[in-house]
mmCIF file of C-alpha atoms in Angstrom:
data_model
loop_
_atom_site.group_PDB
_atom_site.id
_atom_site.type_symbol
_atom_site.label_atom_id
_atom_site.label_comp_id
_atom_site.label_asym_id
_atom_site.label_seq_id
_atom_site.Cartn_x
_atom_site.Cartn_y
_atom_site.Cartn_z
ATOM 1 C CA MET A 1 -8.790 15.009 -23.237
ATOM 2 C CA GLY A 2 -9.000 11.843 -21.560
ATOM 3 C CA SER A 3 -12.592 10.958 -23.559
ATOM 4 C CA TRP A 4 -11.159 7.217 -23.887
ATOM 5 C CA ILE A 5 -10.816 6.804 -20.268
ATOM 6 C CA GLU A 6 -14.668 6.935 -18.372
ATOM 7 C CA PRO A 7 -14.791 6.734 -14.611
ATOM 8 C CA HIS A 8 -17.274 4.639 -13.218
ATOM 9 C CA PRO A 9 -18.133 3.901 -9.745
ATOM 10 C CA GLU A 10 -16.912 0.297 -9.847
ATOM 11 C CA GLY A 11 -13.483 1.517 -11.291
ATOM 12 C CA ILE A 12 -12.003 2.984 -14.205
ATOM 13 C CA TYR A 13 -13.370 1.881 -17.649
ATOM 14 C CA VAL A 14 -10.686 1.926 -21.001
ATOM 15 C CA ARG A 15 -12.743 1.917 -23.849
ATOM 16 C CA PRO A 16 -10.611 1.180 -26.815
ATOM 17 C CA ALA A 17 -9.167 -1.947 -24.994
ATOM 18 C CA ASP A 18 -12.162 -3.180 -23.139
ATOM 19 C CA ALA A 19 -10.357 -3.114 -19.885
ATOM 20 C CA TRP A 20 -11.206 -2.155 -16.998
ATOM 21 C CA VAL A 21 -8.468 -0.746 -14.036
ATOM 22 C CA ASP A 22 -9.004 -2.215 -10.512
ATOM 23 C CA PRO A 23 -12.763 -3.060 -10.954
ATOM 24 C CA SER A 24 -14.475 -3.550 -7.610
ATOM 25 C CA GLN A 25 -16.590 -6.068 -9.706
ATOM 26 C CA PRO A 26 -15.676 -9.297 -12.174
ATOM 27 C CA LYS A 27 -14.963 -8.243 -15.457
ATOM 28 C CA ASP A 28 -14.031 -9.896 -18.633
ATOM 29 C CA ARG A 29 -10.550 -7.982 -18.653
ATOM 30 C CA ALA A 30 -9.237 -6.309 -15.162
ATOM 31 C CA LEU A 31 -5.804 -4.188 -15.166
ATOM 32 C CA VAL A 32 -4.838 -4.814 -11.692
ATOM 33 C CA THR A 33 -1.779 -2.205 -10.002
ATOM 34 C CA HIS A 34 -1.502 -4.696 -6.938
ATOM 35 C CA GLY A 35 -2.463 -7.333 -4.577
ATOM 36 C CA HIS A 36 -4.583 -5.120 -1.974
ATOM 37 C CA ALA A 37 -8.060 -6.631 -0.943
ATOM 38 C CA ASP A 38 -9.583 -2.968 -2.189
ATOM 39 C CA HIS A 39 -7.960 -3.010 -5.624
ATOM 40 C CA ALA A 40 -7.650 -7.007 -6.675
ATOM 41 C CA ARG A 41 -10.874 -8.660 -6.106
ATOM 42 C CA GLY A 42 -10.930 -12.448 -7.787
ATOM 43 C CA GLY A 43 -13.341 -13.488 -10.337
ATOM 44 C CA HIS A 44 -11.898 -11.564 -13.332
ATOM 45 C CA SER A 45 -11.892 -13.795 -16.770
ATOM 46 C CA LYS A 46 -8.500 -11.699 -17.886
ATOM 47 C CA VAL A 47 -5.952 -10.313 -15.409
ATOM 48 C CA LEU A 48 -3.030 -8.666 -16.526
ATOM 49 C CA ALA A 49 -1.036 -7.377 -13.733
ATOM 50 C CA THR A 50 3.082 -8.138 -12.662
ATOM 51 C CA PRO A 51 4.218 -10.786 -11.946
ATOM 52 C CA GLU A 52 4.168 -10.786 -8.293
ATOM 53 C CA THR A 53 0.811 -9.376 -8.149
ATOM 54 C CA LEU A 54 -0.497 -12.165 -9.735
ATOM 55 C CA ALA A 55 1.424 -14.617 -7.396
ATOM 56 C CA ILE A 56 -0.456 -12.582 -4.327
ATOM 57 C CA MET A 57 -3.455 -12.847 -6.314
ATOM 58 C CA GLU A 58 -3.064 -16.586 -6.588
ATOM 59 C CA CYS A 59 -1.903 -16.759 -2.240
ATOM 60 C CA ARG A 60 -5.447 -14.988 -1.821
ATOM 61 C CA TYR A 61 -7.883 -16.349 -4.049
ATOM 62 C CA GLY A 62 -6.684 -19.387 -5.298
ATOM 63 C CA PRO A 63 -5.465 -20.352 -9.082
ATOM 64 C CA GLN A 64 -5.481 -16.998 -11.795
ATOM 65 C CA PRO A 65 -6.315 -19.248 -14.986
ATOM 66 C CA GLY A 66 -6.607 -15.705 -16.780
ATOM 67 C CA GLY A 67 -3.504 -14.686 -15.445
ATOM 68 C CA GLN A 68 -1.239 -12.618 -17.575
ATOM 69 C CA PRO A 69 2.219 -11.122 -16.161
ATOM 70 C CA ILE A 70 3.193 -8.335 -17.813
ATOM 71 C CA ALA A 71 6.899 -7.591 -16.307
ATOM 72 C CA TYR A 72 7.843 -3.372 -15.405
ATOM 73 C CA GLY A 73 8.437 -1.956 -18.602
ATOM 74 C CA GLU A 74 6.771 -4.432 -20.529
ATOM 75 C CA SER A 75 4.494 -2.843 -23.187
ATOM 76 C CA ILE A 76 1.753 -5.397 -24.322
ATOM 77 C CA ARG A 77 -0.931 -3.535 -27.181
ATOM 78 C CA VAL A 78 -4.679 -4.490 -25.904
ATOM 79 C CA GLY A 79 -7.197 -3.797 -28.126
ATOM 80 C CA ASP A 80 -6.491 0.101 -29.759
ATOM 81 C CA VAL A 81 -3.947 0.720 -26.384
ATOM 82 C CA ASP A 82 -0.530 0.445 -25.715
ATOM 83 C CA VAL A 83 -0.314 -0.915 -22.256
ATOM 84 C CA SER A 84 2.726 -1.190 -19.789
ATOM 85 C CA PHE A 85 3.635 -1.242 -15.967
ATOM 86 C CA VAL A 86 6.560 0.996 -14.126
ATOM 87 C CA PRO A 87 6.755 0.503 -10.555
ATOM 88 C CA ALA A 88 4.655 2.134 -8.139
ATOM 89 C CA GLY A 89 6.660 2.007 -4.658
ATOM 90 C CA HIS A 90 3.472 0.977 -2.924
ATOM 91 C CA VAL A 91 4.150 -3.170 -2.130
ATOM 92 C CA LEU A 92 5.944 -5.868 -3.961
ATOM 93 C CA GLY A 93 4.563 -5.634 -7.283
ATOM 94 C CA SER A 94 2.822 -2.843 -7.050
ATOM 95 C CA ALA A 95 2.557 -1.288 -10.540
ATOM 96 C CA GLN A 96 1.101 2.439 -12.192
ATOM 97 C CA ILE A 97 -0.419 1.646 -15.497
ATOM 98 C CA VAL A 98 0.743 3.571 -18.132
ATOM 99 C CA LEU A 99 -2.291 3.653 -20.936
ATOM 100 C CA GLU A 100 -1.475 4.757 -24.486
ATOM 101 C CA HIS A 101 -3.902 5.918 -27.326
ATOM 102 C CA LYS A 102 -3.794 8.230 -30.185
ATOM 103 C CA GLY A 103 -0.599 10.284 -28.782
ATOM 104 C CA GLU A 104 -2.680 10.531 -25.781
ATOM 105 C CA LYS A 105 -0.850 9.554 -21.959
ATOM 106 C CA VAL A 106 -3.099 8.299 -18.988
ATOM 107 C CA VAL A 107 -1.100 6.845 -15.796
ATOM 108 C CA VAL A 108 -3.410 5.409 -13.731
ATOM 109 C CA SER A 109 -0.599 5.099 -9.981
ATOM 110 C CA GLY A 110 -3.128 2.694 -8.124
ATOM 111 C CA ASP A 111 -1.512 2.968 -4.629
ATOM 112 C CA TYR A 112 1.609 4.624 -4.076
ATOM 113 C CA LYS A 113 4.307 6.255 -1.786
ATOM 114 C CA ARG A 114 7.619 8.038 -3.087
ATOM 115 C CA ARG A 115 10.357 7.039 0.017
ATOM 116 C CA SER A 116 12.118 4.175 0.186
ATOM 117 C CA ASP A 117 11.446 0.783 0.644
ATOM 118 C CA PRO A 118 13.364 -2.527 0.504
ATOM 119 C CA THR A 119 10.671 -4.589 -0.475
ATOM 120 C CA CYS A 120 9.695 -3.251 -3.271
ATOM 121 C CA PRO A 121 11.230 -0.984 -6.464
ATOM 122 C CA PRO A 122 10.967 3.018 -5.476
ATOM 123 C CA PHE A 123 8.186 4.988 -7.862
ATOM 124 C CA VAL A 124 9.170 5.527 -11.687
ATOM 125 C CA PRO A 125 7.496 8.965 -12.606
ATOM 126 C CA VAL A 126 5.911 8.966 -15.700
ATOM 127 C CA PRO A 127 5.314 12.465 -17.072
ATOM 128 C CA CYS A 128 1.896 12.581 -18.691
ATOM 129 C CA ASP A 129 -1.242 14.500 -20.233
ATOM 130 C CA ILE A 130 -3.397 12.821 -17.592
ATOM 131 C CA PHE A 131 -1.905 11.619 -14.342
ATOM 132 C CA ILE A 132 -4.684 9.157 -11.773
ATOM 133 C CA THR A 133 -3.897 9.589 -8.311
ATOM 134 C CA GLU A 134 -4.851 8.393 -4.730
ATOM 135 C CA ALA A 135 -4.938 10.919 -1.878
ATOM 136 C CA THR A 136 -5.671 8.750 1.325
ATOM 137 C CA PHE A 137 -3.136 11.290 2.775
ATOM 138 C CA GLY A 138 -4.080 14.300 0.928
ATOM 139 C CA LEU A 139 -4.252 16.931 3.825
ATOM 140 C CA PRO A 140 -1.303 18.952 4.971
ATOM 141 C CA VAL A 141 -1.616 17.806 8.662
ATOM 142 C CA PHE A 142 -0.154 13.888 6.614
ATOM 143 C CA ARG A 143 3.725 14.433 6.547
ATOM 144 C CA HIS A 144 5.211 11.052 7.536
ATOM 145 C CA PRO A 145 8.164 11.289 9.601
ATOM 146 C CA ASP A 146 11.222 9.461 8.371
ATOM 147 C CA THR A 147 10.926 6.026 8.347
ATOM 148 C CA GLY A 148 14.247 4.666 9.947
ATOM 149 C CA SER A 149 13.617 7.383 12.871
ATOM 150 C CA GLU A 150 10.464 5.259 13.844
ATOM 151 C CA ILE A 151 11.911 1.516 13.375
ATOM 152 C CA ASP A 152 14.876 3.446 15.651
ATOM 153 C CA ARG A 153 11.743 4.222 18.555
ATOM 154 C CA LEU A 154 10.363 0.861 18.366
ATOM 155 C CA LEU A 155 13.984 -0.839 19.025
ATOM 156 C CA HIS A 156 14.166 1.739 21.733
ATOM 157 C CA ARG A 157 11.307 0.586 23.343
ATOM 158 C CA LEU A 158 11.982 -2.935 22.599
ATOM 159 C CA HIS A 159 15.651 -2.814 24.709
ATOM 160 C CA SER A 160 14.493 -0.115 27.471
ATOM 161 C CA ASP A 161 11.921 -3.433 29.138
ATOM 162 C CA PRO A 162 12.771 -6.498 28.114
ATOM 163 C CA GLU A 163 10.391 -8.296 30.373
ATOM 164 C CA ARG A 164 8.048 -7.205 27.233
ATOM 165 C CA CYS A 165 7.294 -8.209 23.837
ATOM 166 C CA VAL A 166 6.432 -5.320 21.373
ATOM 167 C CA LEU A 167 3.427 -6.517 19.563
ATOM 168 C CA VAL A 168 3.309 -4.405 15.611
ATOM 169 C CA GLY A 169 -0.385 -3.894 14.384
ATOM 170 C CA ALA A 170 0.518 -4.296 10.954
ATOM 171 C CA TYR A 171 -1.293 -4.850 7.472
ATOM 172 C CA ALA A 172 -1.018 -8.197 5.695
ATOM 173 C CA LEU A 173 0.447 -7.674 2.917
ATOM 174 C CA GLY A 174 2.906 -4.927 2.582
ATOM 175 C CA LYS A 175 3.602 -3.298 5.660
ATOM 176 C CA ALA A 176 4.138 -6.808 7.809
ATOM 177 C CA GLN A 177 7.020 -7.501 5.605
ATOM 178 C CA ARG A 178 8.116 -3.707 5.598
ATOM 179 C CA ILE A 179 8.496 -3.578 9.279
ATOM 180 C CA ILE A 180 10.334 -6.816 9.150
ATOM 181 C CA THR A 181 12.624 -5.825 6.810
ATOM 182 C CA GLU A 182 13.110 -2.126 7.742
ATOM 183 C CA LEU A 183 14.075 -4.205 11.403
ATOM 184 C CA ARG A 184 16.934 -6.033 9.467
ATOM 185 C CA GLU A 185 18.116 -3.126 8.023
ATOM 186 C CA ARG A 186 18.683 -1.401 11.695
ATOM 187 C CA GLY A 187 20.350 -4.286 12.495
ATOM 188 C CA HIS A 188 18.535 -6.094 14.333
ATOM 189 C CA HIS A 189 18.747 -9.974 13.811
ATOM 190 C CA ASP A 190 16.508 -11.573 16.801
ATOM 191 C CA PRO A 191 13.879 -13.790 15.909
ATOM 192 C CA ILE A 192 10.674 -11.999 14.896
ATOM 193 C CA TYR A 193 7.675 -13.922 15.727
ATOM 194 C CA PHE A 194 4.465 -13.697 13.479
ATOM 195 C CA HIS A 195 0.270 -14.433 13.748
ATOM 196 C CA GLY A 196 -0.846 -17.047 11.961
ATOM 197 C CA ALA A 197 -2.751 -14.250 9.499
ATOM 198 C CA VAL A 198 0.594 -12.831 7.884
ATOM 199 C CA GLU A 199 2.506 -16.365 7.340
ATOM 200 C CA ARG A 200 1.096 -16.635 4.252
ATOM 201 C CA LEU A 201 2.349 -13.793 2.790
ATOM 202 C CA CYS A 202 5.361 -13.494 4.455
ATOM 203 C CA LYS A 203 6.482 -17.040 2.632
ATOM 204 C CA LEU A 204 5.180 -15.638 -0.413
ATOM 205 C CA TYR A 205 7.660 -12.408 -0.356
ATOM 206 C CA GLU A 206 10.300 -14.713 0.475
ATOM 207 C CA GLU A 207 9.684 -16.875 -2.305
ATOM 208 C CA LEU A 208 9.995 -13.979 -4.607
ATOM 209 C CA GLY A 209 13.392 -13.236 -3.285
ATOM 210 C CA VAL A 210 12.552 -10.958 -0.193
ATOM 211 C CA PRO A 211 14.506 -11.597 2.619
ATOM 212 C CA LEU A 212 13.024 -11.590 6.114
ATOM 213 C CA GLY A 213 15.682 -13.098 8.330
ATOM 214 C CA ASP A 214 14.502 -15.943 11.130
ATOM 215 C CA LEU A 215 10.717 -15.773 11.749
ATOM 216 C CA ARG A 216 9.353 -18.027 14.284
ATOM 217 C CA PRO A 217 4.881 -18.458 14.904
ATOM 218 C CA ALA A 218 4.343 -17.031 17.887
ATOM 219 C CA THR A 219 1.057 -18.994 18.663
ATOM 220 C CA GLY A 220 3.039 -22.158 20.119
ATOM 221 C CA ALA A 221 6.673 -19.994 22.021
ATOM 222 C CA SER A 222 6.359 -19.889 25.773
ATOM 223 C CA LYS A 223 5.848 -16.128 27.236
ATOM 224 C CA ASP A 224 9.762 -16.357 28.573
ATOM 225 C CA GLU A 225 10.652 -17.167 24.553
ATOM 226 C CA LEU A 226 8.563 -13.639 23.528
ATOM 227 C CA ARG A 227 9.972 -11.457 26.085
ATOM 228 C CA GLY A 228 11.904 -8.789 24.825
ATOM 229 C CA LYS A 229 11.000 -9.824 21.017
ATOM 230 C CA VAL A 230 9.069 -8.151 18.184
ATOM 231 C CA VAL A 231 5.553 -10.018 17.129
ATOM 232 C CA ILE A 232 4.217 -8.898 13.832
ATOM 233 C CA ALA A 233 0.020 -9.389 14.006
ATOM 234 C CA PRO A 234 -2.656 -7.554 11.771
ATOM 235 C CA PRO A 235 -3.840 -4.872 13.495
ATOM 236 C CA SER A 236 -7.450 -6.824 14.132
ATOM 237 C CA ALA A 237 -5.548 -9.040 17.213
ATOM 238 C CA LEU A 238 -3.843 -6.132 18.625
ATOM 239 C CA ASN A 239 -6.526 -6.080 21.417
ATOM 240 C CA ASP A 240 -8.357 -9.734 20.940
ATOM 241 C CA ARG A 241 -7.986 -12.715 22.753
ATOM 242 C CA TRP A 242 -4.956 -13.744 20.889
ATOM 243 C CA SER A 243 -2.695 -11.124 22.070
ATOM 244 C CA ARG A 244 -3.586 -11.860 25.639
ATOM 245 C CA ARG A 245 -0.954 -14.895 25.996
ATOM 246 C CA LEU A 246 1.397 -12.436 25.117
ATOM 247 C CA PRO A 247 4.393 -11.198 28.365
ATOM 248 C CA ASP A 248 2.668 -7.898 28.984
ATOM 249 C CA PRO A 249 3.059 -6.221 24.928
ATOM 250 C CA VAL A 250 3.474 -3.472 24.002
ATOM 251 C CA THR A 251 1.075 -2.761 21.596
ATOM 252 C CA ALA A 252 2.243 -0.600 19.018
ATOM 253 C CA MET A 253 0.785 -0.354 15.205
ATOM 254 C CA ALA A 254 2.564 0.819 12.264
ATOM 255 C CA SER A 255 0.639 3.021 10.360
ATOM 256 C CA GLY A 256 -0.310 6.723 8.851
ATOM 257 C CA TRP A 257 -3.374 6.716 10.499
ATOM 258 C CA MET A 258 -0.695 7.040 13.653
ATOM 259 C CA ARG A 259 -0.235 10.841 12.956
ATOM 260 C CA ILE A 260 -3.785 11.211 14.634
ATOM 261 C CA ARG A 261 -3.732 10.747 18.516
ATOM 262 C CA GLN A 262 -7.145 9.787 18.296
ATOM 263 C CA ARG A 263 -7.061 6.990 16.357
ATOM 264 C CA ALA A 264 -4.298 5.881 18.522
ATOM 265 C CA ARG A 265 -6.195 6.043 21.552
ATOM 266 C CA GLN A 266 -9.220 4.172 19.818
ATOM 267 C CA ARG A 267 -6.776 0.957 19.506
ATOM 268 C CA ASN A 268 -5.213 1.603 22.580
ATOM 269 C CA VAL A 269 -1.989 1.788 20.862
ATOM 270 C CA GLU A 270 0.509 2.506 23.019
ATOM 271 C CA LEU A 271 3.309 3.601 20.157
ATOM 272 C CA PRO A 272 2.015 4.728 17.588
ATOM 273 C CA LEU A 273 4.131 4.489 14.270
ATOM 274 C CA ILE A 274 4.183 6.770 11.796
ATOM 275 C CA ILE A 275 4.906 4.438 9.052
ATOM 276 C CA SER A 276 2.795 4.851 5.514
ATOM 277 C CA ASP A 277 2.774 2.569 2.595
ATOM 278 C CA HIS A 278 1.144 6.015 1.075
ATOM 279 C CA ALA A 279 2.277 9.083 -0.143
ATOM 280 C CA ASP A 280 2.164 11.437 2.006
ATOM 281 C CA TRP A 281 0.737 15.746 1.372
ATOM 282 C CA ASP A 282 4.164 16.050 0.322
ATOM 283 C CA GLU A 283 5.197 13.971 -1.672
ATOM 284 C CA LEU A 284 1.606 14.246 -3.964
ATOM 285 C CA THR A 285 2.633 17.722 -4.784
ATOM 286 C CA THR A 286 5.458 16.987 -5.425
ATOM 287 C CA THR A 287 4.798 14.670 -7.631
ATOM 288 C CA VAL A 288 2.313 16.098 -9.597
ATOM 289 C CA ARG A 289 4.637 19.120 -10.004
ATOM 290 C CA GLU A 290 7.622 16.779 -11.262
ATOM 291 C CA LEU A 291 5.135 14.703 -13.535
ATOM 292 C CA ALA A 292 3.424 18.131 -14.628
ATOM 293 C CA PRO A 293 0.307 16.634 -16.400
ATOM 294 C CA GLY A 294 -2.361 18.735 -18.489
ATOM 295 C CA GLU A 295 -4.786 16.527 -15.771
ATOM 296 C CA VAL A 296 -5.040 14.950 -12.552
ATOM 297 C CA TRP A 297 -7.917 12.659 -11.394
ATOM 298 C CA ILE A 298 -8.519 12.074 -7.823
ATOM 299 C CA THR A 299 -9.493 8.835 -6.717
ATOM 300 C CA HIS A 300 -10.100 7.835 -3.095
ATOM 301 C CA GLY A 301 -8.835 9.659 -0.056
ATOM 302 C CA ARG A 302 -8.744 13.368 0.520
ATOM 303 C CA GLU A 303 -10.072 14.646 -3.119
ATOM 304 C CA GLU A 304 -10.862 18.001 -2.070
ATOM 305 C CA ALA A 305 -7.899 19.074 -0.404
ATOM 306 C CA LEU A 306 -5.606 18.014 -3.561
ATOM 307 C CA LYS A 307 -7.844 19.338 -6.296
ATOM 308 C CA HIS A 308 -7.928 22.492 -4.362
ATOM 309 C CA TRP A 309 -4.334 22.619 -4.051
ATOM 310 C CA CYS A 310 -4.248 21.460 -8.337
ATOM 311 C CA MET A 311 -6.812 24.576 -8.881
ATOM 312 C CA THR A 312 -4.649 26.758 -7.062
ATOM 313 C CA HIS A 313 -1.785 26.209 -8.852
ATOM 314 C CA GLN A 314 -3.219 26.169 -12.372
ATOM 315 C CA ILE A 315 -3.382 22.618 -12.946
ATOM 316 C CA LYS A 316 -6.565 21.188 -14.396
ATOM 317 C CA ALA A 317 -8.081 18.776 -11.531
ATOM 318 C CA ARG A 318 -11.203 16.214 -10.993
ATOM 319 C CA GLU A 319 -13.037 13.868 -8.204
ATOM 320 C CA LEU A 320 -13.069 10.666 -9.535
ATOM 321 C CA ASN A 321 -15.270 9.317 -6.612
ATOM 322 C CA LEU A 322 -14.886 5.824 -6.830
ATOM 323 C CA VAL A 323 -16.533 3.503 -4.428
ATOM 324 C CA GLY A 324 -15.101 0.221 -3.062
ATOM 325 C CA TYR A 325 -11.618 1.761 -1.845
ATOM 326 C CA GLU A 326 -10.751 1.914 1.645
ATOM 327 C CA ASP A 327 -8.848 3.463 4.273
ATOM 328 C CA GLU A 328 -7.270 0.726 4.846
ATOM 329 C CA ASP A 329 -5.323 -0.031 8.175
ATOM 330 C CA ASP A 330 -2.623 1.250 5.474
#
């Protein structure tokens, strides 16, 4: 099964299409699941991706003259393979890539989550013969709480000490915009301030139809202006010189890794927020049950635990051991 799909350390090669999925090195033809840098790299001659992912790649890497936009649900023929993109629910534009060849269907999930996210369409289950899944949080300890309850914790901390601000570390693509929209959905319509590193992607999200409300640059704002406000910044800025100008910030971080207390302590995080853009253990196993594939191929993350779970449920599984996919700040 799947003899026409060849896992390599630098990506997944689809032989009858002469194409690579999320390759780590420049290729003649790349099928890209989403815009995070460990999946979408510059330098490919041709890129097939959703229009939103291509826009994100242009924002990060410059013009993509070989870019071919593929809308959700659209099917195209690449070589001898029928290729379509369906929502993955990870970030704006994220897609599972569905590959069909000689009656066999392979789904490359990229990164995905199963819970709702106001910034992107939800994950669409596609029954298949082979499901290629991530396992970033592929251990039973990772069971993410309700997102709304974590946002409520953020707001409670914000309102309980109005002389301080809450500085939220959030990955610049996807997580920052999700935190903003989740706050808006909980009724927080005050100005939200941002670090310059997230500005371009926030503007792009709005251009692509995701409203973020009143956003203002934190740089140049006075301490009095920032008291009682939320400030969004990349995780790398939480404890650097930039953050010292803020009014006694409550340091928060939004990540599935905040389930691990030691990670929060290492980053001096006062308010850990367990908000992830990846599937947790229950979502990974529920997805495999739902799709009922003949085989599960496991890429980056905690491959061994998910492989063991599959085998105990009489599902054939293998680890792909690809390189270049990072445990990003989620």
